[in-house]
XYZ file of C-alpha atoms in Angstrom:
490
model
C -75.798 92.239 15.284
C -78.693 94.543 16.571
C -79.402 97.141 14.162
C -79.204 101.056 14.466
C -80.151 103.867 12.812
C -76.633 104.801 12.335
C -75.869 101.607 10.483
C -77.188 103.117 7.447
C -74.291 105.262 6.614
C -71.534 104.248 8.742
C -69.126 101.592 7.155
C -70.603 97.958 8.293
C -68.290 95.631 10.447
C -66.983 92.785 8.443
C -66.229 89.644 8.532
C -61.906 89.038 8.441
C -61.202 87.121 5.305
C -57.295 85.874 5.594
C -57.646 82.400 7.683
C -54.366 81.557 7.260
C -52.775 84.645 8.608
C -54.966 84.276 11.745
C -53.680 80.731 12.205
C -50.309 82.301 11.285
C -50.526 84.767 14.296
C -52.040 82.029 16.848
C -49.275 79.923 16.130
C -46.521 82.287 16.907
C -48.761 82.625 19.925
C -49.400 86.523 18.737
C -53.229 86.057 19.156
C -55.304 83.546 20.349
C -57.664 80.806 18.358
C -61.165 81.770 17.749
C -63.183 80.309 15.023
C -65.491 82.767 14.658
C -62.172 84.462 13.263
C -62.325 82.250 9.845
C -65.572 83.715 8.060
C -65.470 85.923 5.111
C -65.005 89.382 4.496
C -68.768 90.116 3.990
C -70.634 93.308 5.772
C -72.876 92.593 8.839
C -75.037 95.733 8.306
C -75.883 97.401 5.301
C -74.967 100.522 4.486
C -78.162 101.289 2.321
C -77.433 105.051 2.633
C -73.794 105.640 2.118
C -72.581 104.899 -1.608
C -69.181 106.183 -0.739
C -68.942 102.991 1.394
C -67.828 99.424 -1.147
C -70.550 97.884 0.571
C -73.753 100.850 0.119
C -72.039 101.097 -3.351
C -72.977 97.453 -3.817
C -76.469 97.468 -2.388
C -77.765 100.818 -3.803
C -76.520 99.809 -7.823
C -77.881 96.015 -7.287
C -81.070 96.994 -6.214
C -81.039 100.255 -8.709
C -79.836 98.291 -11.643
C -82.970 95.870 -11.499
C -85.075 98.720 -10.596
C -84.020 100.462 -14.403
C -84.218 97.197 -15.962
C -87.325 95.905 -14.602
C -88.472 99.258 -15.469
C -87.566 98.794 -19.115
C -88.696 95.669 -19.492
C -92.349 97.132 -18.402
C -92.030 99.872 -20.626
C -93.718 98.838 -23.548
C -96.993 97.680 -21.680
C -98.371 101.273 -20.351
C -98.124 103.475 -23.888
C -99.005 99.617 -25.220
C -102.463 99.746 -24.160
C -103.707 102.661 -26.421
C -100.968 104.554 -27.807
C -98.647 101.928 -29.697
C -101.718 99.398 -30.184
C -103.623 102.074 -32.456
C -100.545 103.476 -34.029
C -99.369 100.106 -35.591
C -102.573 98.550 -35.744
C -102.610 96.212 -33.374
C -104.970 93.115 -32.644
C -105.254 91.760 -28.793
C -103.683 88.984 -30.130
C -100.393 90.272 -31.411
C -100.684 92.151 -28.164
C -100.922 89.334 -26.612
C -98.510 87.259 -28.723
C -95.480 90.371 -27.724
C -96.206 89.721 -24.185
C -95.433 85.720 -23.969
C -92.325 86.437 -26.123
C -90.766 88.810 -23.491
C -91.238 86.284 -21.091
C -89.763 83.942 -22.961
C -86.721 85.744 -23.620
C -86.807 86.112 -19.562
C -87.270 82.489 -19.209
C -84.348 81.592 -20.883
C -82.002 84.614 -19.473
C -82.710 83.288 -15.810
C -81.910 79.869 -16.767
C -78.756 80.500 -17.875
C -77.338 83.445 -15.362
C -77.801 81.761 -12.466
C -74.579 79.626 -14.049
C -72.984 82.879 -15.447
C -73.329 84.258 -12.158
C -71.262 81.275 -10.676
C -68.604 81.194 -13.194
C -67.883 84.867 -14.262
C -69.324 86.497 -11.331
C -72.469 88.490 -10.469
C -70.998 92.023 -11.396
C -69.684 91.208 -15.124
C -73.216 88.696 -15.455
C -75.666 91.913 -14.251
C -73.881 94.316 -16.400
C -73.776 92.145 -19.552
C -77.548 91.964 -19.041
C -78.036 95.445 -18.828
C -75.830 96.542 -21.507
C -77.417 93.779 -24.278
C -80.757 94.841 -23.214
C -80.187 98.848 -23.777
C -79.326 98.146 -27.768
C -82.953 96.522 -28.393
C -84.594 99.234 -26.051
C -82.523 101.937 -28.214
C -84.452 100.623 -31.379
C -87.618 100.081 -30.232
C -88.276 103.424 -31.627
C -87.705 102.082 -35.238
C -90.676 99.276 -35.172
C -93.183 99.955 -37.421
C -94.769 96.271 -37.812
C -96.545 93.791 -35.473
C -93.970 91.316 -36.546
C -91.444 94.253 -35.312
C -93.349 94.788 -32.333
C -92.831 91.134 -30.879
C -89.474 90.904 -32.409
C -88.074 93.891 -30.353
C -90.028 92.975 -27.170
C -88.525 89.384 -27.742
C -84.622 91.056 -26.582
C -86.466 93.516 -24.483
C -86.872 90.593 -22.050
C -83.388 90.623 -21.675
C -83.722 92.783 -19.136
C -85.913 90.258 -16.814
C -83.026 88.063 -16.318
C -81.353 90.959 -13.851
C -83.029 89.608 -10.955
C -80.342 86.533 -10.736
C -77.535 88.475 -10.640
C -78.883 91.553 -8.485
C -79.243 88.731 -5.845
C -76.214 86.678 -6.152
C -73.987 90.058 -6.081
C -75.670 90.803 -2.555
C -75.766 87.404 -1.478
C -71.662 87.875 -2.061
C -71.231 91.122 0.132
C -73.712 90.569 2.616
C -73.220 88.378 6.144
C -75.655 85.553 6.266
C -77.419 87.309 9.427
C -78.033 90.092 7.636
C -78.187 88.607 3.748
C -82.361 87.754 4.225
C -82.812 92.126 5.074
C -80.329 92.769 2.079
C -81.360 90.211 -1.166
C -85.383 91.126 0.181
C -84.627 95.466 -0.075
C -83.038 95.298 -3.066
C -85.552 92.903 -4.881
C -88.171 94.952 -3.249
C -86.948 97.947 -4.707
C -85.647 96.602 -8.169
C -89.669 95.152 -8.585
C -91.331 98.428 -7.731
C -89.943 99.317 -11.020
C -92.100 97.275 -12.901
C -95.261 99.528 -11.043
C -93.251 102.887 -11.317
C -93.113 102.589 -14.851
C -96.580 102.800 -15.197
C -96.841 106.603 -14.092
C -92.986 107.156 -15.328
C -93.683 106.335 -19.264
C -97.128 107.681 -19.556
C -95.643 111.088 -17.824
C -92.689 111.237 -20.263
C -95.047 110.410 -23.460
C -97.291 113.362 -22.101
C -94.239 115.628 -22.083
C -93.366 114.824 -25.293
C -96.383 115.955 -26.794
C -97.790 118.854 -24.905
C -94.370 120.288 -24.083
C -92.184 119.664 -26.796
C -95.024 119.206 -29.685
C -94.596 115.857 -31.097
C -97.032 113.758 -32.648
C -97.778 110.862 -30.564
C -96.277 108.378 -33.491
C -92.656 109.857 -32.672
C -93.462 110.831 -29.421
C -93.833 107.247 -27.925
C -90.790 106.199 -30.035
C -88.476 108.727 -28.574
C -89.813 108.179 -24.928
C -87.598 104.813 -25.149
C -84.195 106.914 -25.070
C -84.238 107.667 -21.125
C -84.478 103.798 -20.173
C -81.764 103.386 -22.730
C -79.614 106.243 -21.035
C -80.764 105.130 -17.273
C -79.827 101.694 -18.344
C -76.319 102.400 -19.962
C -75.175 104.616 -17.218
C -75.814 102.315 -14.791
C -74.094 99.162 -16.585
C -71.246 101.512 -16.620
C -71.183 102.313 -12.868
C -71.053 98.784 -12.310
C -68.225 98.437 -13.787
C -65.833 101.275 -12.836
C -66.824 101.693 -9.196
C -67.619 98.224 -7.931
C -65.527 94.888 -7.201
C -66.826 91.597 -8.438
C -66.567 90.557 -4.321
C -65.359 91.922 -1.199
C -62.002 90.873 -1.956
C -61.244 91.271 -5.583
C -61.696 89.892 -8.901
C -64.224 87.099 -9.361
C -61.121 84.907 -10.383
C -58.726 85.986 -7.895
C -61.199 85.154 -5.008
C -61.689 81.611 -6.179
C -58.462 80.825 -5.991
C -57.531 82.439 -3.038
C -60.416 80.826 -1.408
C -58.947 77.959 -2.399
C -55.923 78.032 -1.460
C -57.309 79.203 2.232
C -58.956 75.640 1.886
C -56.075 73.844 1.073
C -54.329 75.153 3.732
C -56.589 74.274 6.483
C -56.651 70.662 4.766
C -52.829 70.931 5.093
C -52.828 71.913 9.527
C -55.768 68.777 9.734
C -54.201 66.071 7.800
C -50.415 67.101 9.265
C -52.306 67.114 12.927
C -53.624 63.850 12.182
C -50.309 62.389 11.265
C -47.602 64.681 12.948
C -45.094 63.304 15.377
C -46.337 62.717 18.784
C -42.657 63.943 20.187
C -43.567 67.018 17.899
C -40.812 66.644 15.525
C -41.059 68.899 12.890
C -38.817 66.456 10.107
C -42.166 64.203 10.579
C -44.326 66.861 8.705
C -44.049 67.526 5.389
C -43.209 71.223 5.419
C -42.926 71.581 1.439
C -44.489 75.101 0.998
C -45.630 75.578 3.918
C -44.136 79.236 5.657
C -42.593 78.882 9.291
C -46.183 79.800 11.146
C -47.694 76.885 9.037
C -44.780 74.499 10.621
C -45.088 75.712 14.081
C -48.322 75.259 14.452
C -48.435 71.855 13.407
C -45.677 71.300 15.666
C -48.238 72.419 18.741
C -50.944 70.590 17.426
C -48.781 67.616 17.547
C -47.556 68.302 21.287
C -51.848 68.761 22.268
C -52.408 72.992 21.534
C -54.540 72.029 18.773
C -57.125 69.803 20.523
C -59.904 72.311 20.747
C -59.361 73.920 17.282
C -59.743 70.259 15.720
C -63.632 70.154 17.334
C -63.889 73.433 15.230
C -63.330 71.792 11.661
C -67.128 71.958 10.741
C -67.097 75.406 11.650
C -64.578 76.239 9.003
C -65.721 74.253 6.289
C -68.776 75.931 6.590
C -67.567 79.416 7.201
C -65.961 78.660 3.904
C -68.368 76.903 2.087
C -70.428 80.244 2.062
C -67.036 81.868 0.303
C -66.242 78.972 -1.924
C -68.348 78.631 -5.699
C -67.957 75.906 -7.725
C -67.500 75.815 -11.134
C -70.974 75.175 -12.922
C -70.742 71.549 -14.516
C -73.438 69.318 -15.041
C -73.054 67.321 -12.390
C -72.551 70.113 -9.696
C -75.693 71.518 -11.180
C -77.769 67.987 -11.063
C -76.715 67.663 -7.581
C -77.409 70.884 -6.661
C -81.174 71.229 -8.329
C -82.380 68.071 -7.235
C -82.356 67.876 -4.038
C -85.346 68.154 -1.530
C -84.655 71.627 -0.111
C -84.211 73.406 -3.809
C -87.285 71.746 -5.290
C -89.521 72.223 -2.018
C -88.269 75.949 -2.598
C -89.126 75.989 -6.404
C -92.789 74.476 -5.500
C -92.869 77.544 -2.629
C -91.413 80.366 -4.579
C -93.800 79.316 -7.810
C -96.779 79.949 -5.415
C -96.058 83.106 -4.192
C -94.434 84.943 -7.072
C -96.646 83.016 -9.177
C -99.638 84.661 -7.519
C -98.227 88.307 -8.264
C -97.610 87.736 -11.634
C -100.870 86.287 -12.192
C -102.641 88.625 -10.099
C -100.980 91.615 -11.620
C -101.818 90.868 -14.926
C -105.696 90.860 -14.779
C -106.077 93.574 -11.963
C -106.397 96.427 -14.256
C -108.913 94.634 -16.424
C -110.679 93.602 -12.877
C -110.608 97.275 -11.429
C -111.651 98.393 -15.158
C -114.418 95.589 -14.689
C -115.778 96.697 -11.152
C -115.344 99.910 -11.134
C -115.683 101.581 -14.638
C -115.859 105.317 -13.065
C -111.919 105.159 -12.734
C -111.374 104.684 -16.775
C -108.234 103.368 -17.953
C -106.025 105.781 -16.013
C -107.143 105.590 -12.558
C -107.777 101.434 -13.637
C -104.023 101.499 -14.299
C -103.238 103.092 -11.509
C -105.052 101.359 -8.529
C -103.414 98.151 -10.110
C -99.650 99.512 -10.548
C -99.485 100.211 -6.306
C -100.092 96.573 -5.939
C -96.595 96.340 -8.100
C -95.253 99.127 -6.112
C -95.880 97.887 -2.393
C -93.072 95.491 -3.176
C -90.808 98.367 -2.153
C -92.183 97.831 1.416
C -93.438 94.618 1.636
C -90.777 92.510 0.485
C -88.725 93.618 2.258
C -90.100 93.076 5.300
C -90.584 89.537 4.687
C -86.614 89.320 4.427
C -86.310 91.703 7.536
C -88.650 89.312 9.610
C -86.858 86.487 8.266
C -83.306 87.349 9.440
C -84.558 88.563 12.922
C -86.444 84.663 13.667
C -83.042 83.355 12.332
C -80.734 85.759 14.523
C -82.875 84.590 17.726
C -83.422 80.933 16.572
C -80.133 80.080 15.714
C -82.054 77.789 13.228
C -83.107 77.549 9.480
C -86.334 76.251 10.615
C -87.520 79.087 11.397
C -86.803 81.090 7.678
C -88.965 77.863 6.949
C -91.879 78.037 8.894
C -92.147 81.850 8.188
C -92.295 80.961 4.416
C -95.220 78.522 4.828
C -97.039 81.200 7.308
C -96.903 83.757 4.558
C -98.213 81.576 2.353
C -101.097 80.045 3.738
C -102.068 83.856 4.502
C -101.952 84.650 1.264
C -104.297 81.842 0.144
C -106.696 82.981 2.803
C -106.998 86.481 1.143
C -107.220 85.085 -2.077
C -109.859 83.208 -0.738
C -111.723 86.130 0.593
C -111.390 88.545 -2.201
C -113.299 85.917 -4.306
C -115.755 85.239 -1.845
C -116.715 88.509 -1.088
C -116.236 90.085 -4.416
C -116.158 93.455 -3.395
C -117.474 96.241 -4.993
C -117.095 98.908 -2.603
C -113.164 100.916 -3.545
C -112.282 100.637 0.187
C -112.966 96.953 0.686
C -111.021 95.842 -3.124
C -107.747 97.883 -1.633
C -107.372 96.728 1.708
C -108.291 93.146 0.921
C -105.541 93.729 -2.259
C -103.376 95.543 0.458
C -103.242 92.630 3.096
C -103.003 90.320 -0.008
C -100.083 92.409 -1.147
C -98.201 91.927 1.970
C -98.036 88.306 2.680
C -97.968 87.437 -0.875
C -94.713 90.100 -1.346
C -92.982 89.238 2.104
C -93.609 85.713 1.174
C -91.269 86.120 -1.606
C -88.544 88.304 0.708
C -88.442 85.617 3.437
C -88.091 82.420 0.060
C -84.902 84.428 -0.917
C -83.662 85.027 2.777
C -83.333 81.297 2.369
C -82.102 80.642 -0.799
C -78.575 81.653 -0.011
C -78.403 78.850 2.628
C -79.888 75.997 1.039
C -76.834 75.474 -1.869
C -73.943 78.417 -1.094
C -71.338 76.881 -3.828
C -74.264 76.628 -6.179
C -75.863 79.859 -4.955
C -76.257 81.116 -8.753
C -77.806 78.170 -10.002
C -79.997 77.715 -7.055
C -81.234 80.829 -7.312
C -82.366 81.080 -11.101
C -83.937 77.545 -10.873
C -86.268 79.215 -8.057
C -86.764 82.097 -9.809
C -87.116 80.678 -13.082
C -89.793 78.929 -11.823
C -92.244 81.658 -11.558
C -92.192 82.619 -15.296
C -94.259 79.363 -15.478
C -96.939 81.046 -14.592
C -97.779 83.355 -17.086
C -98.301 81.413 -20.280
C -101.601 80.898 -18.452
C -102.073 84.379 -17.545
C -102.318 85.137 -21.112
C-alpha cells in the first residue's frame, strides 16, 4: 500500500477478519472467492496522528508507554552522577553495583514477557509492567542507604521489560507490510526516552530548588513523583481505551481464531472426501450451518478446484492471527531454530553496540573534551540516545519498502547485515582516527548512530515473521539478548 500524507490521520484500511462468513457468501454464490479475502483484521497504514482512531490509539500509547518507562528506568542515572551520589555517600562501586542490578531485574522481566505476552496478551502484560514499576519509582524518594539505593533500582528495572510487550501489541494491530515502519517508530520513540531523561530530570530537580526552594536532599526525592504520575496514567489508558487485539479480548480472539481454523480444516477434509455425485448425506454436516454444506457440495461437483491451490495461503494468513499457548516445547521449538538464533547473534551486535557505546560516551566526551564539563559531557552523549527517534525508525521504514517491492524476506535480511557491517566500519574509524576536533567526534558518532539504530529497526521488522505463533517469545529471546552486554560495560 503506497503511503500518503493523509494516512496519518485517516482511519487505515484493514484487513477482513471473518473467513468463514466470506466462504459463507461465496458459497451461496453472493460474492466471489478471493484469498486475499482470509487475512486478519490488522491496519495497513498507521494512523500515528489520530488517537481517536483504535488503531493511532494503539500506536501512540505503545510507543508512549515505553517512552515513560524507559524514561523511568533512566531516571536515577542523571541526578545519580552528583546529586544522589554525594547525598548518600556513595562509592563508584555501589554506583556501579545499582546499575548491574537494574539490568538484572530487566534481564529477567524480558525473559519472562515475551511468554506473558503470548498467553495473557500484550495489553494486560505492558500495563502490569508499568503499573508494578510505578510503586518502586513512588518510593525511591524514601532511600536513604546504599543498600536502599540498589534495592529500589533493583524493581526500578521493572520498567525495562516494556519493550516486549510495546512490540508484540503492534506486531498484533499492524499488517505485515506495514508492521517493520510500525514496531521500528514506536521503539524509536519509546528509546529516545532513555536520552530525554537526561535534560527532563536534571530540569525538574533545578525547578525544585530554585523555584520552589527545596534543599537538594528532598528536592531529588520528590522529582520521582512525575514518572510515577506519567507512568500510572498511562497504565490506566491502556486499559480503559484500548482492546487487547483488533477483534476483542485476548481470549476471545484465540478461540475464535480457532474456530476460523477448524472450519477451513472442516471445507478441506469434506472436499477431499465428499461425494463425487455431490451428495450432501456423504458429508458430515454435524454443526456445520447451510453455507458450510453448500459449499462442500460445489467443491465436490469441481467449484472448489482453484480455492484448494490456495490452502497455503490461508494457513499462513492465519498463522500470523493464531498464538500458541507458551509450553515448553512450543518454546524449545520455537528458540532453537536457525532463523531465531542467527537473529539473537544479529540483534546482540547492534543493540549491543548502543548499550555499550552509550555507557562510556559521557566519560569519553568528558575525556576529550574537558571544556564541556559534566553538563555539556552529558549532553553531547544523551543525542546519541535520542537519534533513535529518527533513526530507528528508518531502518524499519527501509525495511518494509525492500519487502513491499521484493516480495521476499531476503531482502529484510540482507538489509540487516548491510547495517551492520556499516556500523563496524564507523566503529572502526572513530578508533582509528580518534578525533579530537567537536565536529569530527559528532558526525563520525552521527553516521555511527544511524546504521547502528536502523540496524536495530530493520532486526525487529523481521522478527514478527520469523516465529508469528511464538511472536512473544521470539521476540524477548532477541531482545533479551542484548542485556548481555552490559555486565561488561560496567
Amino acid at each position: 500500500m503506497t503511503f500518503t500524507i493523509a494516512s496519518l490521520w485517516q482511519a487505515p484500511v484493514v484487513n477482513l477478519v471473518n473467513r468463514t462468513h466470506i466462504l459463507h457468501k461465496w458459497a451461496l454464490n453472493e460474492t466471489p472467492f478471493n484469498a486475499s479475502n482470509n487475512a486478519t483484521e490488522k491496519a495497513k497504514s498507521i494512523p500515528a496522528l489520530n488517537p481517536l482512531n483504535i488503531y493511532g490509539r494503539v500506536f501512540l500509547l505503545s510507543w508512549w508507554g515505553f517512552f515513560v518507562a524507559f524514561g523511568s528506568w533512566y531516571a536515577f542515572p542523571p541526578l545519580l552522577i552528583e546529586t544522589i551520589k554525594r547525598d548518600l555517600n556513595l562509592t563508584q562501586t555501589e554506583v556501579a553495583n545499582s546499575n548491574i542490578l537494574s539490568l538484572t531485574a530487566t534481564l529477567l522481566v524480558r525473559l519472562t514477557a515475551g511468554s506473558a505476552c503470548d498467553r495473557f496478551g500484550a495489553r494486560a502484560t505492558f500495563a502490569e509492567i508499568l503499573l508494578v514499576g510505578a510503586i518502586p519509582t513512588a518510593l525511591a524518594g524514601t532511600v536513604t542507604t546504599p543498600q536502599g539505593l540498589i534495592v529500589f533500582r533493583f524493581f526500578v528495572g521493572i520498567l525495562g521489560g516494556s519493550f516486549i510487550p510495546c512490540q508484540v501489541w503492534t506486531t498484533g494491530f499492524f499488517d505485515k507490510s506495514v508492521v517493520g515502519t510500525a514496531n521500528s517508530l514506536a521503539a524509536g520513540f519509546g528509546n529516545a526516552g532513555s536520552g530525554v531523561t537526561y535534560f527532563i530530570m536534571p530540569a525538574i530537580f533545578s525547578s525544585l530548588v530554585d523555584k520552589q526552594g527545596l534543599t537538594e536532599h528532598v528536592a531529588w526525592r520528590v522529582a520521582f513523583v512525575v514518572p510515577f504520575i506519567l507512568i500510572t496514567a498511562t497504565a490506566v489508558a491502556m486499559i480503559l481505551t484500548c482492546p487487547d487485539t483488533p477483534t476483542g479480548n485476548w481470549s476471545a480472539r484465540s478461540r475464535d481464531v480457532q474456530r476460523h481454523l477448524d472450519m477451513r480444516d472442516t471445507f478441506f477434509s469434506t472436499a477431499a472426501t465428499g461425494d463425487k455425485k455431490g451428495n450432501a448425506s456423504s458429508i458430515d454436516s454435524s454443526g456445520l450451518a447451510n453455507g458450510t454444506i453448500r459449499l462442500n457440495l460445489h467443491t465436490s461437483q469441481g467449484r472448489y478446484t482453484d480455492t484448494q491451490t490456495q490452502e497455503d495461503d490461508l494457513l499462513t494468513a492465519a498463522s500470523w492471527e493464531l498464538v500458541e499457548k507458551p509450553t515448553v516445547q512450543s518454546s524449545v521449538k520455537a528458540l532453537g531454530t536457525l532463523s531465531t538464533l542467527t537473529l539473537v547473534v544479529v540483534y546482540f551486535c547492534s543493540f549491543g553496540t548502543e548499550l555499550c557505546v552509550s555507557s562510556i560516551l559521557g566519560t569519553y566526551y568528558a575525556k576529550k573534551f574537558p571544556d564541556l564539563g559534566q553538563s555539556g559531557s552529558g549532553k553531547w552523549a544523551a543525542l546519541f540516545g535520542c537519534l533513535n527517534a529518527v533513526f530507528r525508525p528508518a531502518g524499519g521504514i527501509v525495511s518494509d519498502v525492500m519487502y513491499r517491492n521484493t516480495k521476499s524476506l531476503w531482502a529484510r535480511k540482507m538489509l540487516i547485515h548491510f547495517f551492520g557491517m556499516i556500523m563496524g566500519v564507523f566503529l572502526l574509524l572513530i578508533g582509528l582516527f580518534n578525533p579530537r576536533s567537536m565536529p569530527m567526534m559528532v558526525g563520525l558518532m552521527t553516521g555511527l548512530a544511524f546504521f547502528e539504530e536502523a540496524g536495530n529497526g530493520a532486526c525487529f521488522a523481521l522478527v514478527p515473521h520469523v516465529r508469528p505463533t511464538s511472536n512473544g517469545r521470539v521476540c524477548n529471546f532477541a531482545q533479551s539478548s542484548r542485556s548481555l552486554t552490559r555486565p561488561q560495560v560496567w
